[in-house]
CSV table of C-alpha atoms and ligand atoms in Angstrom, one decimal:
chain,number,residue,atom,x,y,z
A,1212,MET,CA,4.2,-5.3,-42.8
A,1213,THR,CA,1.9,-3.5,-40.4
A,1214,TYR,CA,2.8,-0.5,-38.3
A,1215,VAL,CA,3.1,-2.6,-35.2
A,1216,GLU,CA,5.3,-5.2,-36.9
A,1217,ARG,CA,7.6,-2.4,-38.2
A,1218,VAL,CA,8.0,-0.8,-34.8
A,1219,LEU,CA,8.8,-4.2,-33.3
A,1220,GLU,CA,11.3,-5.1,-35.9
A,1221,ASN,CA,13.2,-1.8,-35.5
A,1222,LEU,CA,13.1,-2.1,-31.7
A,1223,LYS,CA,14.8,-5.6,-31.9
A,1224,LYS,CA,17.3,-4.3,-34.4
A,1225,ASN,CA,18.2,-1.2,-32.5
A,1226,ASN,CA,18.3,-2.8,-29.0
A,1227,PRO,CA,20.1,-6.1,-29.6
A,1228,ASN,CA,20.8,-8.5,-26.7
A,1229,GLU,CA,17.8,-7.2,-24.7
A,1230,PRO,CA,15.6,-10.3,-24.7
A,1231,GLU,CA,13.4,-9.3,-21.7
A,1232,PHE,CA,12.8,-5.9,-23.3
A,1233,HIS,CA,11.9,-7.6,-26.6
A,1234,GLN,CA,9.5,-10.0,-24.8
A,1235,ALA,CA,7.6,-7.2,-22.9
A,1236,ALA,CA,7.4,-5.0,-26.1
A,1237,THR,CA,6.1,-7.9,-28.2
A,1238,GLU,CA,3.4,-8.7,-25.6
A,1239,ILE,CA,2.3,-5.1,-25.4
A,1240,LEU,CA,2.6,-4.0,-29.1
A,1241,THR,CA,0.9,-7.1,-30.6
A,1242,THR,CA,-2.1,-6.6,-28.4
A,1243,LEU,CA,-2.4,-2.9,-29.4
A,1244,ALA,CA,-3.0,-3.7,-33.1
A,1245,PRO,CA,-6.8,-3.1,-32.9
A,1246,VAL,CA,-6.3,0.3,-31.2
A,1247,VAL,CA,-3.7,1.4,-33.7
A,1248,GLU,CA,-6.0,0.4,-36.5
A,1249,LYS,CA,-8.8,2.5,-35.0
A,1250,HIS,CA,-6.5,5.5,-34.6
A,1251,PRO,CA,-4.5,6.3,-37.8
A,1252,GLU,CA,-3.2,9.5,-36.1
A,1253,TYR,CA,-1.0,7.3,-33.9
A,1254,GLU,CA,1.1,6.3,-36.9
A,1255,ALA,CA,1.1,9.8,-38.3
A,1256,TRP,CA,2.5,11.1,-35.0
A,1257,GLY,CA,5.0,8.3,-34.6
A,1258,LEU,CA,3.4,7.4,-31.3
A,1259,LEU,CA,4.5,3.8,-31.0
A,1260,GLU,CA,8.1,4.6,-31.9
A,1261,ARG,CA,8.1,7.2,-29.2
A,1262,PHE,CA,6.3,5.0,-26.7
A,1263,VAL,CA,9.0,2.2,-26.8
A,1264,GLU,CA,11.9,4.6,-26.6
A,1265,PRO,CA,12.8,5.7,-23.1
A,1266,GLU,CA,12.8,9.5,-22.5
A,1267,ARG,CA,16.1,9.1,-20.7
A,1268,VAL,CA,18.4,6.2,-19.6
A,1269,ILE,CA,20.9,6.9,-16.8
A,1270,MET,CA,23.7,4.4,-16.1
A,1271,PHE,CA,26.3,5.0,-13.5
A,1272,ARG,CA,29.2,3.5,-11.4
A,1273,VAL,CA,28.4,2.6,-7.8
A,1274,PRO,CA,31.7,2.2,-5.8
A,1275,TRP,CA,31.6,1.2,-2.2
A,1276,VAL,CA,33.9,-0.5,0.4
A,1277,ASP,CA,33.0,-3.9,1.9
A,1278,ASP,CA,33.6,-5.1,5.5
A,1279,LYS,CA,37.1,-6.4,4.6
A,1280,GLY,CA,38.1,-2.9,3.4
A,1281,LYS,CA,38.0,-4.0,-0.3
A,1282,VAL,CA,36.6,-1.6,-3.0
A,1283,GLN,CA,33.6,-3.0,-4.8
A,1284,VAL,CA,32.0,-1.6,-7.9
A,1285,ASN,CA,28.5,-2.2,-9.1
A,1286,LYS,CA,26.4,-0.8,-12.0
A,1287,GLY,CA,23.5,1.6,-11.3
A,1288,TYR,CA,20.5,2.2,-13.6
A,1289,ARG,CA,17.5,4.5,-13.8
A,1290,VAL,CA,15.4,4.4,-16.9
A,1291,GLN,CA,13.0,7.3,-17.1
A,1292,PHE,CA,10.6,5.9,-19.6
A,1293,ASN,CA,7.6,8.0,-20.0
A,1294,SER,CA,6.3,11.1,-18.1
A,1295,ALA,CA,3.3,11.9,-20.3
A,1296,ILE,CA,0.7,11.4,-17.4
A,1297,GLY,CA,2.9,12.2,-14.4
A,1298,PRO,CA,6.4,12.1,-12.8
A,1299,TYR,CA,8.3,8.9,-13.5
A,1300,LYS,CA,7.4,6.3,-10.9
A,1301,GLY,CA,8.7,2.8,-10.5
A,1302,GLY,CA,10.8,0.7,-8.2
A,1303,LEU,CA,14.5,0.0,-7.7
A,1304,ARG,CA,15.7,-3.6,-8.0
A,1305,PHE,CA,18.9,-4.8,-6.4
A,1306,HIS,CA,19.7,-8.3,-7.7
A,1307,PRO,CA,22.8,-9.8,-9.4
A,1308,SER,CA,20.7,-10.5,-12.6
A,1309,VAL,CA,19.9,-6.8,-13.1
A,1310,ASN,CA,20.9,-5.4,-16.5
A,1311,LEU,CA,19.6,-2.8,-18.9
A,1312,SER,CA,17.3,-5.2,-20.7
A,1313,ILE,CA,15.5,-6.1,-17.4
A,1314,ILE,CA,15.2,-2.5,-16.3
A,1315,LYS,CA,13.8,-1.5,-19.7
A,1316,PHE,CA,11.2,-4.3,-19.7
A,1317,LEU,CA,10.1,-3.3,-16.2
A,1318,GLY,CA,10.0,0.4,-17.1
A,1319,LEU,CA,7.9,-0.3,-20.2
A,1320,GLU,CA,5.4,-2.4,-18.3
A,1321,GLN,CA,5.3,0.3,-15.5
A,1322,ILE,CA,4.0,2.9,-17.9
A,1323,LEU,CA,0.8,1.0,-18.6
A,1324,LYS,CA,0.5,-0.3,-15.0
A,1325,ASN,CA,0.7,3.2,-13.6
A,1326,SER,CA,-1.8,4.4,-16.2
A,1327,LEU,CA,-4.3,1.7,-15.1
A,1328,THR,CA,-4.2,2.9,-11.5
A,1329,GLY,CA,-6.0,6.0,-12.7
A,1330,LEU,CA,-3.5,8.1,-10.8
A,1331,PRO,CA,-1.2,10.7,-12.3
A,1332,ILE,CA,2.1,8.8,-12.5
A,1333,GLY,CA,4.5,8.2,-15.4
A,1334,GLY,CA,6.7,5.1,-15.8
A,1335,GLY,CA,10.3,4.4,-14.8
A,1336,LYS,CA,12.4,1.8,-13.2
A,1337,GLY,CA,15.9,1.4,-11.9
A,1338,GLY,CA,18.3,-0.7,-9.8
A,1339,SER,CA,21.6,-2.3,-9.6
A,1340,ASP,CA,23.4,-5.7,-10.0
A,1341,PHE,CA,24.3,-5.4,-6.3
A,1342,ASP,CA,23.1,-8.4,-4.2
A,1343,PRO,CA,22.0,-7.4,-0.7
A,1344,LYS,CA,21.8,-11.1,0.3
A,1345,GLY,CA,24.6,-12.0,2.7
A,1346,LYS,CA,25.8,-8.4,3.2
A,1347,SER,CA,26.0,-6.8,6.5
A,1348,ASN,CA,23.8,-3.8,7.4
A,1349,ARG,CA,26.9,-1.5,7.1
A,1350,GLU,CA,27.7,-2.8,3.6
A,1351,VAL,CA,24.1,-2.3,2.5
A,1352,MET,CA,24.2,1.2,3.9
A,1353,ALA,CA,27.5,2.0,2.2
A,1354,PHE,CA,26.1,0.8,-1.1
A,1355,CYS,CA,22.8,2.7,-0.8
A,1356,GLN,CA,24.6,5.9,0.1
A,1357,SER,CA,26.9,5.6,-2.9
A,1358,PHE,CA,24.0,4.7,-5.2
A,1359,MET,CA,22.0,7.8,-4.1
A,1360,THR,CA,25.1,10.1,-4.3
A,1361,GLU,CA,24.6,9.8,-8.1
A,1362,LEU,CA,20.9,9.2,-8.3
A,1363,TYR,CA,19.8,12.2,-6.3
A,1364,ARG,CA,20.5,14.6,-9.2
A,1365,HIS,CA,18.1,12.8,-11.5
A,1366,ILE,CA,15.1,12.4,-9.2
A,1367,GLY,CA,12.7,14.7,-7.2
A,1368,ALA,CA,9.2,14.6,-5.8
A,1369,ASP,CA,7.8,16.1,-9.0
A,1370,THR,CA,10.3,14.6,-11.4
A,1371,ASP,CA,10.9,10.9,-10.6
A,1372,VAL,CA,9.9,9.0,-7.5
A,1373,PRO,CA,11.5,5.6,-7.1
A,1374,ALA,CA,10.3,2.9,-4.7
A,1375,GLY,CA,11.3,-0.7,-3.7
A,1376,ASP,CA,11.3,-3.9,-5.7
A,1377,ILE,CA,13.2,-7.2,-5.4
A,1378,GLY,CA,16.0,-6.7,-2.9
A,1379,VAL,CA,14.9,-3.2,-2.0
A,1380,GLY,CA,12.7,-3.1,1.1
A,1381,GLY,CA,12.2,-0.8,4.1
A,1382,ARG,CA,15.9,-1.0,5.2
A,1383,GLU,CA,17.2,0.0,1.7
A,1384,ILE,CA,14.6,2.7,1.2
A,1385,GLY,CA,15.6,4.2,4.6
A,1386,TYR,CA,19.3,4.4,3.7
A,1387,LEU,CA,18.5,5.8,0.3
A,1388,PHE,CA,16.2,8.4,1.7
A,1389,GLY,CA,18.7,9.4,4.5
A,1390,GLN,CA,21.4,10.1,1.9
A,1391,TYR,CA,19.0,12.0,-0.4
A,1392,LYS,CA,17.9,14.2,2.5
A,1393,ARG,CA,21.5,14.8,3.5
A,1394,ILE,CA,22.6,15.9,0.1
A,1395,ARG,CA,19.5,17.9,-0.9
A,1396,ASP,CA,18.4,19.2,2.6
A,1397,GLU,CA,14.8,18.4,1.6
A,1398,HIS,CA,12.4,16.2,3.5
A,1399,VAL,CA,10.0,15.4,0.6
A,1400,GLY,CA,8.2,12.5,-1.0
A,1401,VAL,CA,11.0,11.6,-3.3
A,1402,LEU,CA,10.9,7.9,-2.5
A,1403,THR,CA,7.9,5.7,-1.6
A,1404,GLY,CA,7.8,2.7,0.7
A,1405,ARG,CA,9.3,4.9,3.4
A,1406,GLY,CA,9.1,4.0,7.1
A,1407,LEU,CA,6.0,5.3,9.0
A,1408,SER,CA,8.1,7.6,11.2
A,1409,TYR,CA,9.4,9.5,8.2
A,1410,GLY,CA,6.6,10.0,5.7
A,1411,GLY,CA,5.6,6.5,4.7
A,1412,SER,CA,2.0,5.4,4.3
A,1413,LEU,CA,0.1,2.7,6.3
A,1414,ALA,CA,-0.7,-0.3,4.1
A,1415,ARG,CA,2.1,0.3,1.6
A,1416,THR,CA,3.9,-2.8,2.8
A,1417,GLU,CA,0.8,-4.9,2.3
A,1418,ALA,CA,-0.4,-3.2,-0.8
A,1419,THR,CA,0.9,-5.2,-3.7
A,1420,GLY,CA,0.0,-8.6,-2.2
A,1421,TYR,CA,-3.4,-7.3,-0.9
A,1422,GLY,CA,-4.1,-5.6,-4.3
A,1423,LEU,CA,-3.4,-8.9,-6.1
A,1424,VAL,CA,-5.9,-10.7,-4.0
A,1425,TYR,CA,-8.5,-7.9,-4.3
A,1426,ILE,CA,-8.4,-8.0,-8.1
A,1427,THR,CA,-8.6,-11.8,-8.2
A,1428,GLU,CA,-11.5,-11.7,-5.7
A,1429,GLU,CA,-13.3,-9.3,-8.1
A,1430,ALA,CA,-12.7,-11.6,-11.1
A,1431,MET,CA,-14.1,-14.4,-8.9
A,1432,LYS,CA,-17.1,-12.4,-7.8
A,1433,ALA,CA,-18.0,-11.6,-11.5
A,1434,ARG,CA,-18.2,-15.4,-11.9
A,1435,GLY,CA,-20.2,-16.1,-8.8
A,1436,ASP,CA,-17.0,-17.5,-7.1
A,1437,SER,CA,-14.8,-16.6,-4.1
A,1438,PHE,CA,-11.5,-17.5,-2.4
A,1439,LYS,CA,-13.4,-19.5,0.2
A,1440,GLY,CA,-12.1,-23.1,0.3
A,1441,LYS,CA,-9.7,-22.5,-2.6
A,1442,THR,CA,-6.3,-24.2,-2.7
A,1443,VAL,CA,-3.6,-21.7,-3.7
A,1444,ILE,CA,0.1,-21.9,-4.5
A,1445,ILE,CA,2.3,-18.8,-4.3
A,1446,SER,CA,5.8,-18.5,-5.7
A,1447,GLY,CA,8.3,-16.4,-3.8
A,1448,SER,CA,8.3,-15.6,-0.1
A,1449,GLY,CA,9.1,-11.9,-0.3
A,1450,ASN,CA,7.0,-8.8,0.2
A,1451,VAL,CA,4.4,-9.5,-2.5
A,1452,ALA,CA,4.1,-13.2,-1.7
A,1453,ILE,CA,3.8,-12.8,2.1
A,1454,TYR,CA,0.9,-10.2,1.9
A,1455,ALA,CA,-0.9,-12.1,-0.9
A,1456,CYS,CA,-0.8,-15.1,1.3
A,1457,GLN,CA,-2.1,-13.1,4.3
A,1458,LYS,CA,-5.0,-11.6,2.5
A,1459,ALA,CA,-6.0,-14.8,0.7
A,1460,GLN,CA,-5.9,-16.7,4.0
A,1461,SER,CA,-8.2,-14.1,5.6
A,1462,LEU,CA,-10.7,-14.7,2.8
A,1463,GLY,CA,-10.8,-18.5,3.5
A,1464,ALA,CA,-8.2,-19.8,1.1
A,1465,LYS,CA,-5.6,-22.5,1.9
A,1466,ILE,CA,-2.1,-21.7,0.7
A,1467,VAL,CA,-0.2,-25.0,0.3
A,1468,ALA,CA,3.2,-24.0,-1.2
A,1469,MET,CA,5.7,-21.1,-1.5
A,1470,TYR,CA,9.3,-20.8,-2.5
A,1471,ASP,CA,12.5,-18.8,-2.4
A,1472,SER,CA,15.2,-18.9,-5.0
A,1473,ASN,CA,16.6,-22.2,-3.6
A,1474,GLY,CA,13.5,-24.4,-3.4
A,1475,TYR,CA,9.9,-24.8,-2.4
A,1476,ILE,CA,7.9,-25.9,0.7
A,1477,TYR,CA,4.7,-27.9,0.5
A,1478,ASP,CA,2.4,-27.9,3.5
A,1479,PRO,CA,-0.8,-29.8,2.9
A,1480,ASN,CA,-2.3,-28.4,6.1
A,1481,GLY,CA,-1.9,-24.8,4.9
A,1482,ILE,CA,1.2,-22.5,5.2
A,1483,GLN,CA,1.7,-21.0,8.7
A,1484,LEU,CA,2.5,-17.5,7.7
A,1485,ASP,CA,3.9,-16.4,11.0
A,1486,VAL,CA,6.7,-19.0,10.5
A,1487,ILE,CA,7.4,-17.7,7.0
A,1488,LYS,CA,7.4,-14.1,8.2
A,1489,ASP,CA,9.8,-15.0,11.0
A,1490,ILE,CA,12.2,-16.7,8.6
A,1491,LYS,CA,12.0,-14.2,5.8
A,1492,GLU,CA,11.3,-10.8,7.4
A,1493,VAL,CA,13.0,-11.1,10.8
A,1494,LYS,CA,15.9,-13.6,10.3
A,1495,ARG,CA,16.4,-13.0,6.5
A,1496,GLY,CA,16.8,-16.8,6.3
A,1497,ARG,CA,16.1,-19.6,3.8
A,1498,ILE,CA,12.6,-21.1,3.3
A,1499,LYS,CA,13.9,-24.6,3.8
A,1500,GLU,CA,13.9,-23.8,7.6
A,1501,TYR,CA,10.1,-24.0,7.4
A,1502,ALA,CA,10.2,-27.8,6.9
A,1503,GLN,CA,12.4,-28.1,9.9
A,1504,ARG,CA,10.0,-26.1,12.0
A,1505,VAL,CA,6.6,-27.2,10.8
A,1506,LYS,CA,5.6,-30.9,11.1
A,1507,GLY,CA,3.9,-32.5,8.0
A,1508,SER,CA,5.6,-30.0,5.6
A,1509,LYS,CA,8.2,-30.9,3.0
A,1510,TYR,CA,11.0,-29.0,1.4
A,1511,THR,CA,12.2,-29.7,-2.2
A,1512,GLU,CA,15.4,-28.2,-3.6
A,1513,GLY,CA,14.7,-26.3,-6.9
A,1514,CYS,CA,11.7,-24.1,-7.7
A,1515,LYS,CA,10.1,-25.6,-10.8
A,1516,GLY,CA,8.2,-28.5,-9.0
A,1517,LEU,CA,6.0,-25.9,-7.3
A,1518,TRP,CA,3.9,-25.6,-10.5
A,1519,SER,CA,3.1,-29.3,-10.5
A,1520,ILE,CA,1.1,-29.0,-7.3
A,1521,PRO,CA,-2.6,-29.2,-8.0
A,1522,CYS,CA,-4.4,-25.9,-7.1
A,1523,ASP,CA,-7.4,-23.7,-7.9
A,1524,VAL,CA,-5.4,-20.5,-7.9
A,1525,ALA,CA,-1.8,-19.8,-8.8
A,1526,LEU,CA,-0.2,-16.5,-7.7
A,1527,PRO,CA,3.3,-16.1,-9.2
A,1528,CYS,CA,5.0,-13.5,-6.9
A,1529,ALA,CA,8.8,-14.0,-7.4
A,1530,THR,CA,10.4,-12.9,-10.7
A,1531,GLN,CA,10.2,-12.8,-14.5
A,1532,ASN,CA,9.7,-15.9,-16.6
A,1533,GLU,CA,9.2,-18.3,-13.7
A,1534,ILE,CA,6.3,-20.0,-15.5
A,1535,ASP,CA,7.3,-21.5,-18.8
A,1536,GLU,CA,5.1,-23.3,-21.3
A,1537,GLN,CA,5.5,-26.7,-19.6
A,1538,SER,CA,4.7,-25.3,-16.2
A,1539,ALA,CA,1.6,-23.6,-17.6
A,1540,LYS,CA,0.4,-26.8,-19.2
A,1541,LEU,CA,0.9,-28.6,-15.9
A,1542,LEU,CA,-1.1,-26.0,-14.0
A,1543,VAL,CA,-4.0,-26.2,-16.5
A,1544,GLU,CA,-3.9,-30.1,-16.6
A,1545,ASN,CA,-4.1,-30.1,-12.8
A,1546,GLY,CA,-7.2,-27.9,-12.8
A,1547,VAL,CA,-6.1,-24.3,-12.1
A,1548,LYS,CA,-8.9,-21.8,-12.6
A,1549,TYR,CA,-7.2,-18.5,-11.9
A,1550,VAL,CA,-3.7,-17.3,-12.5
A,1551,ALA,CA,-2.9,-13.8,-11.3
A,1552,GLU,CA,0.5,-12.3,-11.6
A,1553,GLY,CA,2.0,-10.6,-8.5
A,1554,ALA,CA,5.5,-10.6,-10.0
A,1555,ASN,CA,6.4,-8.7,-13.2
A,1556,MET,CA,6.2,-10.8,-16.3
A,1557,PRO,CA,6.4,-14.1,-14.5
A,1558,SER,CA,4.8,-16.0,-17.4
A,1559,THR,CA,6.6,-16.4,-20.7
A,1560,LEU,CA,4.8,-15.5,-23.9
A,1561,GLU,CA,4.3,-19.3,-24.5
A,1562,ALA,CA,2.8,-19.8,-21.0
A,1563,ILE,CA,0.4,-16.9,-21.6
A,1564,GLU,CA,-0.8,-18.5,-24.8
A,1565,VAL,CA,-1.4,-21.8,-22.9
A,1566,PHE,CA,-3.5,-20.0,-20.2
A,1567,GLN,CA,-5.5,-18.1,-22.8
A,1568,LYS,CA,-6.3,-21.1,-24.9
A,1569,SER,CA,-7.4,-23.1,-21.9
A,1570,GLY,CA,-10.1,-20.5,-21.0
A,1571,ILE,CA,-8.9,-20.0,-17.4
A,1572,VAL,CA,-8.9,-16.5,-15.9
A,1573,PHE,CA,-5.5,-15.0,-16.4
A,1574,LEU,CA,-4.8,-11.6,-14.8
A,1575,PRO,CA,-1.6,-10.1,-16.1
A,1576,ALA,CA,0.9,-8.3,-13.9
A,1577,LYS,CA,0.3,-4.7,-15.0
A,1578,ALA,CA,-3.2,-5.0,-13.8
A,1579,ALA,CA,-2.9,-7.5,-11.0
A,1580,ASN,CA,0.1,-6.1,-9.2
A,1581,ALA,CA,-0.7,-2.4,-9.7
A,1582,GLY,CA,-1.8,-2.1,-6.0
A,1583,GLY,CA,1.8,-1.4,-4.9
A,1584,VAL,CA,2.4,1.5,-7.1
A,1585,ALA,CA,-1.1,2.8,-6.6
A,1586,THR,CA,-0.5,2.9,-2.9
A,1587,SER,CA,2.9,4.6,-3.5
A,1588,ALA,CA,0.9,7.3,-5.3
A,1589,LEU,CA,-1.3,7.5,-2.3
A,1590,GLU,CA,1.9,7.9,-0.2
A,1591,MET,CA,2.9,10.8,-2.5
A,1592,ALA,CA,-0.5,12.4,-2.0
A,1593,GLN,CA,-0.1,12.2,1.7
A,1594,SER,CA,3.4,13.6,1.5
A,1595,SER,CA,2.3,16.6,-0.6
A,1596,GLY,CA,-0.6,17.3,1.8
A,1597,ARG,CA,1.5,16.7,4.9
A,1598,LEU,CA,-1.2,14.1,5.9
A,1599,PHE,CA,-1.2,10.7,7.4
A,1600,TRP,CA,-4.3,8.5,6.6
A,1601,PRO,CA,-5.4,5.6,8.8
A,1602,PHE,CA,-4.8,2.1,7.6
A,1603,GLU,CA,-8.5,1.5,6.8
A,1604,GLU,CA,-8.7,4.6,4.6
A,1605,VAL,CA,-5.6,3.6,2.5
A,1606,ASP,CA,-6.8,0.0,2.3
A,1607,LYS,CA,-10.2,1.0,1.1
A,1608,LYS,CA,-8.8,3.3,-1.6
A,1609,LEU,CA,-6.5,0.4,-2.7
A,1610,LYS,CA,-9.4,-2.0,-2.9
A,1611,ASP,CA,-11.5,0.5,-4.9
A,1612,ILE,CA,-8.6,1.0,-7.3
A,1613,MET,CA,-8.2,-2.7,-7.8
A,1614,VAL,CA,-11.9,-3.3,-8.4
A,1615,ASN,CA,-11.9,-0.4,-10.9
A,1616,ILE,CA,-8.9,-1.8,-12.7
A,1617,TYR,CA,-10.7,-5.2,-13.1
A,1618,HIS,CA,-13.8,-3.5,-14.6
A,1619,ASN,CA,-11.7,-1.3,-16.9
A,1620,ILE,CA,-9.7,-4.2,-18.3
A,1621,ASP,CA,-12.8,-6.3,-18.6
A,1622,ASN,CA,-14.7,-3.5,-20.4
A,1623,ALA,CA,-11.7,-2.8,-22.7
A,1624,SER,CA,-11.5,-6.5,-23.6
A,1625,LYS,CA,-15.2,-6.5,-24.5
A,1626,GLU,CA,-15.1,-3.2,-26.4
A,1627,TYR,CA,-12.4,-4.5,-28.7
A,1628,GLY,CA,-14.1,-7.9,-29.2
A,1629,TYR,CA,-11.7,-10.0,-27.1
A,1630,GLU,CA,-13.9,-10.7,-24.0
A,1631,GLY,CA,-12.0,-12.2,-21.1
A,1632,ASN,CA,-8.6,-11.5,-22.7
A,1633,TYR,CA,-7.2,-9.4,-19.9
A,1634,VAL,CA,-3.7,-9.1,-21.5
A,1635,MET,CA,-5.4,-7.2,-24.3
A,1636,GLY,CA,-7.8,-5.4,-21.9
A,1637,ALA,CA,-5.0,-4.2,-19.7
A,1638,ASN,CA,-2.6,-3.1,-22.5
A,1639,ILE,CA,-5.4,-1.3,-24.3
A,1640,ALA,CA,-6.9,0.4,-21.3
A,1641,GLY,CA,-3.5,1.5,-20.0
A,1642,PHE,CA,-2.2,2.7,-23.4
A,1643,ILE,CA,-5.1,4.9,-24.5
A,1644,LYS,CA,-4.7,7.3,-21.6
A,1645,VAL,CA,-0.9,7.6,-22.2
A,1646,ALA,CA,-1.4,8.0,-26.0
A,1647,ASP,CA,-4.0,10.8,-25.5
A,1648,ALA,CA,-1.5,12.7,-23.2
A,1649,MET,CA,1.4,12.1,-25.7
A,1650,LEU,CA,-0.7,13.4,-28.6
A,1651,ALA,CA,-1.7,16.5,-26.5
A,1652,HIS,CA,1.9,17.3,-25.8
A,1653,GLY,CA,3.0,17.3,-29.5
A,1654,ILE,CA,6.2,15.8,-30.7
A,1655,VAL,CA,8.3,15.6,-27.6
B,138,LIG,P1,11.4,-9.5,-2.6
B,138,LIG,O1,12.8,-9.2,-2.8
B,138,LIG,O2,10.7,-9.1,-1.3
B,138,LIG,O3,11.0,-11.0,-2.8
B,138,LIG,C1,11.4,-11.7,-4.0
B,138,LIG,C2,11.1,-13.2,-3.8
B,138,LIG,O4,11.2,-13.8,-5.0
B,138,LIG,C3,12.0,-13.8,-2.8
B,138,LIG,O5,11.4,-14.9,-2.1
B,138,LIG,C4,13.1,-14.4,-3.7
B,138,LIG,O6,13.8,-15.5,-3.2
B,138,LIG,C5,12.3,-14.8,-4.9
B,138,LIG,N1,13.1,-14.8,-6.1
B,138,LIG,C6,13.8,-13.7,-6.6
B,138,LIG,N2,14.4,-14.1,-7.7
B,138,LIG,C7,14.1,-15.4,-7.9
B,138,LIG,C8,14.5,-16.4,-8.9
B,138,LIG,N3,15.3,-16.1,-9.9
B,138,LIG,N4,14.0,-17.6,-8.7
B,138,LIG,C9,13.2,-17.9,-7.7
B,138,LIG,N5,12.8,-17.1,-6.8
B,138,LIG,C10,13.3,-15.8,-6.9
B,138,LIG,O7,10.6,-8.8,-3.8
B,138,LIG,P2,9.1,-8.4,-4.0
B,138,LIG,O8,8.2,-9.3,-3.3
B,138,LIG,O9,9.0,-6.9,-3.7
B,138,LIG,O10,8.9,-8.6,-5.6
B,138,LIG,C11,8.5,-9.8,-6.2
B,138,LIG,C12,8.0,-9.5,-7.6
B,138,LIG,O11,6.9,-8.6,-7.5
B,138,LIG,C13,9.0,-8.9,-8.6
B,138,LIG,O12,8.7,-9.4,-9.9
B,138,LIG,C14,8.6,-7.4,-8.5
B,138,LIG,O13,9.0,-6.7,-9.6
B,138,LIG,C15,7.1,-7.5,-8.4
B,138,LIG,N6,6.5,-6.3,-7.8
B,138,LIG,C16,6.8,-5.9,-6.6
B,138,LIG,C17,6.1,-4.8,-6.0
B,138,LIG,C18,6.3,-4.3,-4.7
B,138,LIG,O14,5.6,-3.4,-4.2
B,138,LIG,N7,7.3,-4.8,-3.9
B,138,LIG,C19,5.1,-4.0,-6.9
B,138,LIG,C20,4.8,-4.6,-8.1
B,138,LIG,C21,5.5,-5.7,-8.6
B,138,LIG,P3,15.2,-15.2,-2.4
B,138,LIG,O15,14.8,-14.7,-1.0
B,138,LIG,O16,15.9,-16.5,-2.4
B,138,LIG,O17,16.0,-14.2,-3.1
């Protein structure tokens, strides 16, 4: 049994009932085999065993009172996975599906993603099984205050800097920051994705979606291609999906479908993003309203059908494992040329295999959606320097970072003899920097 196989076997044995964590670890470790072979010191220093074990896992009770005066209790999590190259950094997810396995898979991915940005940020992730959907503002505030009343003691501008993720947007970050500041009496960059009036950065809201399109555009450019005239489908209709749609449209693409967790809309004339933004950002409504408001569009209950719509580019931007093997086959049969992951781990291992065998361009999440955390790191830099950069400056830095990521993963895939395999390229390029730092720090 190889070193990688042994580490994976032990991980599965020691962390039972954590399928998402196993999935992410399998994807990462199996692609690292050629690097591990080249560096026997990794095994001697127990590097992989340490890499897959979080430095710290914090789990806590989050009690709060709902609008009916009833006491509610949720679970809170923060996994501080790896601080070798910088303070822990990664979002908070509020969604009923959240559990330790999901937070650990996200945290593990985050280490390599953050490394790929080229910025000094370690990996972490957190969240709760709290569902903000259908809650009043007061209930969301009560929950966020209770969550931060425990979390504050574990985070700090130089220790651990959380951000948003599914279910955690500007409103939630505001309530979390307010409570942190009240307890600590410190106005510092301890959370990113903050509002512009209290330390946020321009272009952070747009960053993940824009970054996803920038890296895809660079992959297209390398092949003499562009977004112009391309038919695109996007899953989700949240933060990442909306701004991916906006940037792709501005480059001449036609987005024909999007979804939320209830169903998808198909608009052969091209999605009207202002209608989506009004439904999702302003009214916090359901996507099916789009079909009532826009003539010629159609709503279908259930999400899976989205992947059967013929397209040139697919941008999964909702959640993990939304593309299974069957959906991947459908996409390929219908002529997809580029799949770039805006969401974290939206493709199953089987789906990734289908994409890679078909020879299409597949850009994995840790490279493709790194623009969000990269811009969070730019927000941290502005906070530390007490600065506020113009939109164009942040956007240019974001674009440069995404272009660099593309070339780094492309070069790594070539260097190790797997040209065009960007899963390997991203894992290897991200890992080497973290491994170097871990070796430098000794056994810690
Ligand atoms: P949002 O909460 O803003 O939006 C999530 C979207 O996905 C919503 O449309 C939601 O539908 C949909 N969705 C959630 N769960 C499911 C499900 N089980 N089935 C179908 N649709 C679902 O989150 P974000 O846009 O911020 O995040 C989306 C993805 O991008 C996540 O994987 C996240 O980890 C990743 N990501 C986000 C970053 C960021 O900066 N925000 C950075 C990097 C990655 P509904 O409205 O019905 O819930």
